Amino acid sequence: MTTISERTSPAERFQAIIDADEKVEPSDWMPEGYRKTLIRQIAQHAHSEVIGMQPEGNWITRAPTLERKAILIAKVQDEAGHGLYLYSAAETLGVTRDELVELLHTGRQKYSSIFNYPTLTWADIGAIGWLVDGAAITNQVMLTRTSYGPYARAMVRICKEESFHQRQGYEIMLRLCNGTPEQKAMAQDAVNRWWWPALMMFGPHDSESTHTSQSMEWKIKRISNDDLRQHFVDMTVPQAEYLGLTLPDPELRWNPERGHYDFGEIDWDEFWRVVNGHGPMNRDRLEHKIRAWEDGEWVRDAAAAYAEKQQARRAASRTGG
Ligand code: FAQ
């Protein structure tokens, strides 16, 4: 019996790793398309985490209590950390973080459509945690089993944190729903605005998805966009019922034959408008991101100069100089 490492052709070795459900590592040969797909997806994911700090960051100064403020700061910081793990995972594929940031800033790489909607009330912070982090975990648990090792390992830690985020969002909603009629109405209004954008996070229908079939063959994606979306709907409807909130979809109903909830059609014109840069907040989000990058230049320069100095000191102490 031959083992994977004894096979001669790099392409065969790659396929054998995929077939055996093992992980492809940075030093392994991989098809150029596999590498490019991963860079695209991981970078889009990293950019989403970083841009995703803005809608919630908007409420840090206005959180209703000190405790809520501390929790929100920690959550937003977690998203920055996720961005960092993901940029590091992408760098193992031979691209630099600076290159990826440049691609984002010049609009040549995307980030998730969901972060182009405004956060109008405190209830939006609950709705984001519950629905947006809920949708993110649904997608990302699958990615802990993705075929590329560094991406899969980054996702394990990210998922643990996202699941805490989801619970804190649900808890905000629960408090609002058990509060005054005005608070409950605020929670309902937030769900009315975030439900459809959350469903859009899973991407176009499988039949319209450019990358799904190849990505599933390579086991980058393990479950299709539509199947993940269905899973999210099935999981979330009972949670909404427990909160006493209505989901804004008149076609939403349990289908006993399918064993799933049926739901209405997403407004795909809106989805593509937002993906292509014309959502309510696209311009603000990118401008803010670029400004923060430019304002932070001196910090990056100082950190790089410090690292260089430390390295020189270590080298000097090794040579006794
Ligand atoms: N928004 O062929 P597919 C988070 C693009 S993290 C914008 O189906 P694919 C945490 C897609 O890129 C949220 N663009 O693509 C958090 C492609 O365009 P391209 C981000 C979208 O890659 C919570 C085209 O449409 N999560 O929320 C979207 O196979 C709270 C055709 O689509 C990830 O990135 C969209 N929604 O499947 C942070 C997870 N959907 O590149 C802060 C990793 C599709 O050819 C606060 N990514 N497009 O020009 C994935 O799993 C996949 O990339 C999908 C899309 C499922 C998003």
CSV table of C-alpha atoms and ligand atoms in Angstrom, one decimal:
chain,number,residue,atom,x,y,z
A,1,MET,CA,0.0,0.0,0.0
A,2,THR,CA,1.4,3.4,-0.9
A,3,THR,CA,1.1,6.3,1.6
A,4,ILE,CA,0.2,9.8,0.5
A,5,SER,CA,3.9,10.9,0.8
A,6,GLU,CA,5.1,8.1,-1.5
A,7,ARG,CA,3.0,9.2,-4.4
A,8,THR,CA,5.1,10.9,-7.0
A,9,SER,CA,3.0,13.6,-8.8
A,10,PRO,CA,2.4,16.7,-6.6
A,11,ALA,CA,-1.2,16.9,-8.1
A,12,GLU,CA,-1.9,13.3,-7.1
A,13,ARG,CA,-0.5,14.0,-3.6
A,14,PHE,CA,-2.7,17.0,-3.3
A,15,GLN,CA,-5.8,15.0,-4.4
A,16,ALA,CA,-4.9,12.2,-2.0
A,17,ILE,CA,-4.8,14.7,0.9
A,18,ILE,CA,-8.2,16.0,0.0
A,19,ASP,CA,-9.7,12.5,-0.5
A,20,ALA,CA,-8.3,11.4,2.8
A,21,ASP,CA,-9.8,14.4,4.6
A,22,GLU,CA,-6.4,15.5,5.8
A,23,LYS,CA,-5.2,19.1,5.8
A,24,VAL,CA,-3.3,20.8,3.1
A,25,GLU,CA,-0.4,22.7,4.7
A,26,PRO,CA,1.5,25.8,3.4
A,27,SER,CA,4.5,23.7,2.4
A,28,ASP,CA,2.4,21.3,0.3
A,29,TRP,CA,2.0,21.8,-3.5
A,30,MET,CA,-1.5,23.0,-4.3
A,31,PRO,CA,-3.2,24.0,-7.6
A,32,GLU,CA,-3.0,27.7,-8.4
A,33,GLY,CA,-6.9,27.9,-8.4
A,34,TYR,CA,-7.0,26.4,-4.9
A,35,ARG,CA,-4.5,28.9,-3.6
A,36,LYS,CA,-6.3,31.8,-5.3
A,37,THR,CA,-9.7,30.8,-4.0
A,38,LEU,CA,-8.4,30.5,-0.5
A,39,ILE,CA,-6.7,33.9,-0.6
A,40,ARG,CA,-10.0,35.5,-2.0
A,41,GLN,CA,-12.2,33.8,0.6
A,42,ILE,CA,-9.9,34.2,3.6
A,43,ALA,CA,-9.1,37.9,2.8
A,44,GLN,CA,-12.8,38.7,2.3
A,45,HIS,CA,-13.4,37.0,5.6
A,46,ALA,CA,-10.6,39.0,7.3
A,47,HIS,CA,-11.8,42.3,5.8
A,48,SER,CA,-15.3,41.5,7.0
A,49,GLU,CA,-14.1,41.0,10.6
A,50,VAL,CA,-12.3,44.3,10.6
A,51,ILE,CA,-15.0,46.4,8.8
A,52,GLY,CA,-17.5,44.6,11.0
A,53,MET,CA,-16.1,46.5,14.0
A,54,GLN,CA,-17.7,49.7,12.7
A,55,PRO,CA,-21.4,49.1,13.1
A,56,GLU,CA,-21.0,48.0,16.7
A,57,GLY,CA,-18.2,50.4,17.5
A,58,ASN,CA,-20.7,53.1,16.8
A,59,TRP,CA,-22.5,52.2,20.1
A,60,ILE,CA,-19.6,51.9,22.5
A,61,THR,CA,-20.0,55.4,23.7
A,62,ARG,CA,-23.8,55.0,24.0
A,63,ALA,CA,-24.1,51.6,25.6
A,64,PRO,CA,-26.8,51.8,28.3
A,65,THR,CA,-24.6,50.6,31.2
A,66,LEU,CA,-21.0,50.3,32.1
A,67,GLU,CA,-21.2,46.5,32.0
A,68,ARG,CA,-22.7,46.6,28.5
A,69,LYS,CA,-20.0,49.0,27.4
A,70,ALA,CA,-17.3,46.7,28.7
A,71,ILE,CA,-18.8,43.7,27.0
A,72,LEU,CA,-19.2,45.6,23.7
A,73,ILE,CA,-15.6,46.8,23.8
A,74,ALA,CA,-14.4,43.2,24.3
A,75,LYS,CA,-16.6,42.0,21.5
A,76,VAL,CA,-15.4,44.6,19.0
A,77,GLN,CA,-11.8,43.8,20.1
A,78,ASP,CA,-12.4,40.1,19.4
A,79,GLU,CA,-13.4,41.0,15.9
A,80,ALA,CA,-10.1,42.7,15.4
A,81,GLY,CA,-8.4,39.6,16.7
A,82,HIS,CA,-10.3,37.4,14.2
A,83,GLY,CA,-9.1,39.7,11.4
A,84,LEU,CA,-5.6,39.2,12.6
A,85,TYR,CA,-5.8,35.4,12.7
A,86,LEU,CA,-7.3,35.4,9.2
A,87,TYR,CA,-4.7,37.8,7.7
A,88,SER,CA,-2.0,35.5,9.2
A,89,ALA,CA,-3.7,32.5,7.6
A,90,ALA,CA,-3.8,34.2,4.3
A,91,GLU,CA,-0.2,35.2,4.5
A,92,THR,CA,0.8,31.5,4.6
A,93,LEU,CA,-0.4,31.4,1.0
A,94,GLY,CA,2.3,33.8,-0.2
A,95,VAL,CA,0.5,37.1,0.0
A,96,THR,CA,1.2,40.0,2.4
A,97,ARG,CA,-1.2,41.7,4.7
A,98,ASP,CA,-0.3,45.0,3.1
A,99,GLU,CA,-1.3,43.7,-0.3
A,100,LEU,CA,-4.6,42.5,1.0
A,101,VAL,CA,-5.3,45.8,2.8
A,102,GLU,CA,-4.5,47.6,-0.5
A,103,LEU,CA,-6.9,45.4,-2.4
A,104,LEU,CA,-9.7,46.2,0.1
A,105,HIS,CA,-9.0,49.9,0.1
A,106,THR,CA,-9.1,50.1,-3.7
A,107,GLY,CA,-12.3,48.1,-3.9
A,108,ARG,CA,-10.8,45.1,-5.6
A,109,GLN,CA,-11.6,42.7,-2.7
A,110,LYS,CA,-15.0,42.4,-1.1
A,111,TYR,CA,-16.2,42.2,2.5
A,112,SER,CA,-19.5,40.9,3.8
A,113,SER,CA,-22.6,42.8,2.6
A,114,ILE,CA,-24.0,42.7,6.1
A,115,PHE,CA,-21.7,45.5,7.4
A,116,ASN,CA,-23.1,48.0,5.0
A,117,TYR,CA,-26.3,48.6,7.0
A,118,PRO,CA,-26.5,51.3,9.8
A,119,THR,CA,-26.9,50.6,13.5
A,120,LEU,CA,-29.8,52.9,14.4
A,121,THR,CA,-30.7,51.9,18.0
A,122,TRP,CA,-29.2,49.9,20.9
A,123,ALA,CA,-31.4,47.0,19.9
A,124,ASP,CA,-29.3,46.7,16.7
A,125,ILE,CA,-26.4,45.6,18.9
A,126,GLY,CA,-28.6,42.8,20.2
A,127,ALA,CA,-29.8,41.9,16.7
A,128,ILE,CA,-26.2,41.9,15.3
A,129,GLY,CA,-25.0,39.5,18.1
A,130,TRP,CA,-28.0,37.2,17.7
A,131,LEU,CA,-28.5,37.2,14.0
A,132,VAL,CA,-25.2,38.3,12.4
A,133,ASP,CA,-23.0,36.4,14.7
A,134,GLY,CA,-25.5,33.5,14.6
A,135,ALA,CA,-25.3,33.4,10.8
A,136,ALA,CA,-21.5,33.8,10.9
A,137,ILE,CA,-21.1,30.8,13.2
A,138,THR,CA,-23.5,28.7,11.1
A,139,ASN,CA,-21.1,29.3,8.2
A,140,GLN,CA,-17.9,29.1,10.2
A,141,VAL,CA,-18.4,25.9,12.1
A,142,MET,CA,-18.3,24.3,8.6
A,143,LEU,CA,-15.0,26.1,8.0
A,144,THR,CA,-13.3,24.5,11.1
A,145,ARG,CA,-13.3,21.4,8.8
A,146,THR,CA,-12.1,23.2,5.7
A,147,SER,CA,-9.2,21.5,3.9
A,148,TYR,CA,-6.6,24.2,4.4
A,149,GLY,CA,-4.9,23.7,7.7
A,150,PRO,CA,-4.1,27.3,8.8
A,151,TYR,CA,-7.6,28.4,7.9
A,152,ALA,CA,-9.3,25.5,9.7
A,153,ARG,CA,-7.2,26.1,12.9
A,154,ALA,CA,-8.0,29.8,12.9
A,155,MET,CA,-11.6,29.0,12.6
A,156,VAL,CA,-11.7,26.8,15.7
A,157,ARG,CA,-10.8,29.7,18.0
A,158,ILE,CA,-12.9,32.2,16.1
A,159,CYS,CA,-16.0,30.0,16.4
A,160,LYS,CA,-15.6,29.7,20.2
A,161,GLU,CA,-15.6,33.5,20.5
A,162,GLU,CA,-18.4,34.0,18.0
A,163,SER,CA,-20.6,31.6,19.9
A,164,PHE,CA,-20.1,33.8,23.0
A,165,HIS,CA,-21.0,36.8,20.9
A,166,GLN,CA,-24.2,35.2,19.7
A,167,ARG,CA,-25.3,34.5,23.2
A,168,GLN,CA,-24.6,38.1,24.4
A,169,GLY,CA,-26.7,39.4,21.5
A,170,TYR,CA,-29.5,37.0,22.3
A,171,GLU,CA,-29.4,38.1,25.9
A,172,ILE,CA,-29.7,41.8,25.0
A,173,MET,CA,-32.7,40.9,22.9
A,174,LEU,CA,-34.2,38.9,25.8
A,175,ARG,CA,-33.8,41.8,28.2
A,176,LEU,CA,-35.4,44.2,25.7
A,177,CYS,CA,-38.3,41.8,25.0
A,178,ASN,CA,-39.0,41.4,28.7
A,179,GLY,CA,-38.8,45.2,29.2
A,180,THR,CA,-41.2,48.0,28.5
A,181,PRO,CA,-43.4,48.0,25.4
A,182,GLU,CA,-41.1,50.6,23.9
A,183,GLN,CA,-38.1,48.4,24.4
A,184,LYS,CA,-39.9,45.4,22.9
A,185,ALA,CA,-40.9,47.6,19.9
A,186,MET,CA,-37.3,48.6,19.5
A,187,ALA,CA,-36.2,45.0,19.4
A,188,GLN,CA,-38.9,44.2,16.8
A,189,ASP,CA,-37.8,47.1,14.7
A,190,ALA,CA,-34.2,45.9,14.8
A,191,VAL,CA,-35.2,42.4,13.7
A,192,ASN,CA,-37.3,43.8,10.9
A,193,ARG,CA,-34.2,45.5,9.5
A,194,TRP,CA,-31.6,42.8,10.1
A,195,TRP,CA,-33.4,39.6,9.2
A,196,TRP,CA,-33.1,39.8,5.4
A,197,PRO,CA,-29.5,41.1,5.4
A,198,ALA,CA,-28.6,38.3,7.8
A,199,LEU,CA,-30.0,35.7,5.3
A,200,MET,CA,-28.0,37.4,2.5
A,201,MET,CA,-24.7,36.7,4.4
A,202,PHE,CA,-24.8,33.1,3.0
A,203,GLY,CA,-24.3,34.4,-0.5
A,204,PRO,CA,-26.3,33.8,-3.8
A,205,HIS,CA,-28.4,30.7,-4.4
A,206,ASP,CA,-26.2,27.6,-5.2
A,207,SER,CA,-27.4,27.9,-8.8
A,208,GLU,CA,-26.0,31.4,-9.0
A,209,SER,CA,-22.8,30.8,-6.9
A,210,THR,CA,-19.6,31.1,-9.0
A,211,HIS,CA,-17.4,29.3,-6.6
A,212,THR,CA,-19.4,26.8,-4.6
A,213,SER,CA,-19.1,23.6,-6.7
A,214,GLN,CA,-15.3,23.9,-7.2
A,215,SER,CA,-14.8,25.0,-3.5
A,216,MET,CA,-16.8,21.9,-2.4
A,217,GLU,CA,-14.7,19.6,-4.6
A,218,TRP,CA,-11.6,21.0,-2.9
A,219,LYS,CA,-13.4,20.8,0.5
A,220,ILE,CA,-12.8,24.4,1.1
A,221,LYS,CA,-16.5,24.7,1.6
A,222,ARG,CA,-18.3,21.6,3.1
A,223,ILE,CA,-21.9,22.8,2.9
A,224,SER,CA,-23.5,24.9,0.2
A,225,ASN,CA,-24.8,28.5,0.6
A,226,ASP,CA,-28.5,27.4,0.4
A,227,ASP,CA,-28.1,24.5,2.8
A,228,LEU,CA,-26.4,26.7,5.4
A,229,ARG,CA,-29.1,29.4,5.0
A,230,GLN,CA,-31.8,26.8,5.6
A,231,HIS,CA,-30.0,25.5,8.7
A,232,PHE,CA,-29.8,29.1,10.0
A,233,VAL,CA,-33.5,29.7,9.4
A,234,ASP,CA,-34.4,26.4,11.1
A,235,MET,CA,-32.3,27.2,14.1
A,236,THR,CA,-33.4,30.8,14.5
A,237,VAL,CA,-37.2,30.6,14.1
A,238,PRO,CA,-37.7,28.9,17.5
A,239,GLN,CA,-35.4,31.5,19.1
A,240,ALA,CA,-37.5,34.3,17.7
A,241,GLU,CA,-40.7,32.6,19.0
A,242,TYR,CA,-39.1,32.3,22.5
A,243,LEU,CA,-38.4,36.1,22.4
A,244,GLY,CA,-42.0,36.8,21.2
A,245,LEU,CA,-40.7,38.5,18.1
A,246,THR,CA,-42.0,38.2,14.6
A,247,LEU,CA,-39.7,37.5,11.7
A,248,PRO,CA,-40.5,39.9,8.8
A,249,ASP,CA,-41.4,37.2,6.2
A,250,PRO,CA,-45.1,36.3,5.5
A,251,GLU,CA,-44.0,33.1,3.7
A,252,LEU,CA,-42.2,31.7,6.7
A,253,ARG,CA,-43.8,28.5,7.9
A,254,TRP,CA,-42.9,25.0,9.0
A,255,ASN,CA,-43.0,22.4,6.2
A,256,PRO,CA,-43.6,19.0,7.8
A,257,GLU,CA,-42.8,17.2,4.5
A,258,ARG,CA,-39.4,18.8,4.1
A,259,GLY,CA,-38.8,18.9,7.9
A,260,HIS,CA,-37.6,22.5,7.4
A,261,TYR,CA,-39.1,26.0,7.5
A,262,ASP,CA,-40.1,27.4,4.1
A,263,PHE,CA,-39.2,31.0,3.7
A,264,GLY,CA,-39.6,33.8,1.2
A,265,GLU,CA,-37.3,35.0,-1.6
A,266,ILE,CA,-34.4,37.3,-0.8
A,267,ASP,CA,-34.4,40.6,-2.6
A,268,TRP,CA,-31.4,39.7,-4.8
A,269,ASP,CA,-31.4,43.2,-6.5
A,270,GLU,CA,-30.7,44.6,-3.0
A,271,PHE,CA,-28.0,42.0,-2.3
A,272,TRP,CA,-26.1,42.7,-5.5
A,273,ARG,CA,-26.5,46.4,-5.1
A,274,VAL,CA,-24.9,46.2,-1.6
A,275,VAL,CA,-22.2,43.7,-2.8
A,276,ASN,CA,-21.3,46.0,-5.6
A,277,GLY,CA,-20.7,49.0,-3.4
A,278,HIS,CA,-24.1,50.8,-3.4
A,279,GLY,CA,-25.6,49.8,0.0
A,280,PRO,CA,-26.6,52.4,2.6
A,281,MET,CA,-23.2,52.5,4.3
A,282,ASN,CA,-20.6,51.2,1.8
A,283,ARG,CA,-19.0,54.6,1.2
A,284,ASP,CA,-18.8,55.5,4.9
A,285,ARG,CA,-17.4,52.1,5.9
A,286,LEU,CA,-14.6,52.2,3.4
A,287,GLU,CA,-13.7,55.8,4.0
A,288,HIS,CA,-13.6,55.2,7.7
A,289,LYS,CA,-11.4,52.2,7.3
A,290,ILE,CA,-8.9,54.0,5.0
A,291,ARG,CA,-8.8,57.0,7.4
A,292,ALA,CA,-8.1,54.7,10.3
A,293,TRP,CA,-5.3,53.0,8.3
A,294,GLU,CA,-3.7,56.3,7.4
A,295,ASP,CA,-4.0,57.7,11.0
A,296,GLY,CA,-2.4,54.5,12.3
A,297,GLU,CA,0.7,54.7,10.1
A,298,TRP,CA,2.9,56.1,12.8
A,299,VAL,CA,1.9,53.2,15.1
A,300,ARG,CA,2.9,50.7,12.5
A,301,ASP,CA,6.1,52.5,11.8
A,302,ALA,CA,6.9,52.7,15.5
A,303,ALA,CA,6.1,49.0,16.0
A,304,ALA,CA,8.3,48.0,13.1
A,305,ALA,CA,11.2,50.2,14.3
A,306,TYR,CA,10.9,48.7,17.8
A,307,ALA,CA,10.9,45.1,16.4
A,308,GLU,CA,14.0,45.9,14.3
A,309,LYS,CA,15.8,47.3,17.3
A,310,GLN,CA,14.9,44.3,19.4
A,311,GLN,CA,16.1,42.0,16.7
A,312,ALA,CA,19.4,43.9,16.4
A,313,ARG,CA,19.9,43.7,20.2
A,314,ARG,CA,19.3,39.9,20.2
A,315,ALA,CA,21.7,39.4,17.3
A,316,ALA,CA,24.3,41.5,19.1
A,317,SER,CA,23.9,39.5,22.3
A,318,ARG,CA,24.3,36.2,20.4
A,319,THR,CA,27.6,37.4,18.8
A,320,GLY,CA,28.7,38.9,22.1
A,321,GLY,CA,28.8,42.3,20.5
B,1,FAQ,N1,-21.2,39.7,0.9
B,1,FAQ,O1,-19.6,32.1,-5.5
B,1,FAQ,P1,-20.1,32.7,-4.2
B,1,FAQ,C1,-18.7,37.9,10.5
B,1,FAQ,C2,-19.6,37.3,-3.3
B,1,FAQ,S1,-17.7,37.4,9.2
B,1,FAQ,C3,-20.3,40.1,0.0
B,1,FAQ,O2,-21.2,31.9,-3.5
B,1,FAQ,P2,-18.1,32.0,-2.2
B,1,FAQ,C4,-18.2,38.0,11.9
B,1,FAQ,C5,-18.5,36.3,-3.4
B,1,FAQ,O3,-17.3,36.8,-2.7
B,1,FAQ,C6,-18.8,37.5,7.8
B,1,FAQ,N2,-20.0,39.4,-1.1
B,1,FAQ,O4,-18.8,32.9,-3.3
B,1,FAQ,C7,-18.6,39.2,12.5
B,1,FAQ,C8,-18.3,36.2,-4.9
B,1,FAQ,O5,-17.6,37.3,-5.4
B,1,FAQ,P3,-16.1,37.2,-6.0
B,1,FAQ,C9,-18.0,37.1,6.6
B,1,FAQ,C10,-20.5,38.2,-1.2
B,1,FAQ,O6,-16.9,32.6,-1.7
B,1,FAQ,C11,-19.9,39.3,13.1
B,1,FAQ,C12,-19.7,36.3,-5.4
B,1,FAQ,O7,-20.5,37.0,-4.4
B,1,FAQ,N3,-17.8,35.6,6.6
B,1,FAQ,O8,-19.8,38.2,10.2
B,1,FAQ,C13,-21.4,37.7,-0.2
B,1,FAQ,O9,-18.0,30.6,-2.6
B,1,FAQ,C14,-20.3,40.4,13.8
B,1,FAQ,C15,-20.3,34.9,-5.7
B,1,FAQ,O10,-20.6,34.2,-4.5
B,1,FAQ,C16,-17.1,35.1,5.7
B,1,FAQ,O11,-16.4,35.7,4.9
B,1,FAQ,C17,-21.8,38.5,0.8
B,1,FAQ,N4,-22.7,38.1,1.8
B,1,FAQ,O12,-19.2,32.0,-1.0
B,1,FAQ,C18,-17.8,40.3,12.5
B,1,FAQ,C19,-17.0,33.6,5.8
B,1,FAQ,N5,-21.8,36.4,-0.6
B,1,FAQ,O13,-15.2,37.0,-4.8
B,1,FAQ,C20,-18.3,41.5,13.2
B,1,FAQ,C21,-16.1,33.0,4.8
B,1,FAQ,C22,-21.2,36.2,-1.7
B,1,FAQ,O14,-16.1,36.1,-7.0
B,1,FAQ,C23,-19.5,41.5,13.8
B,1,FAQ,N6,-16.6,33.1,3.4
B,1,FAQ,N7,-20.4,37.2,-2.1
B,1,FAQ,O15,-15.9,38.6,-6.6
B,1,FAQ,C24,-17.5,32.2,2.9
B,1,FAQ,O16,-17.9,31.2,3.5
B,1,FAQ,C25,-17.9,32.4,1.5
B,1,FAQ,O17,-16.9,33.3,0.9
B,1,FAQ,C26,-19.3,33.0,1.2
B,1,FAQ,C27,-19.5,33.2,-0.3
B,1,FAQ,C28,-20.3,32.0,1.8
B,1,FAQ,C29,-19.5,34.3,2.0
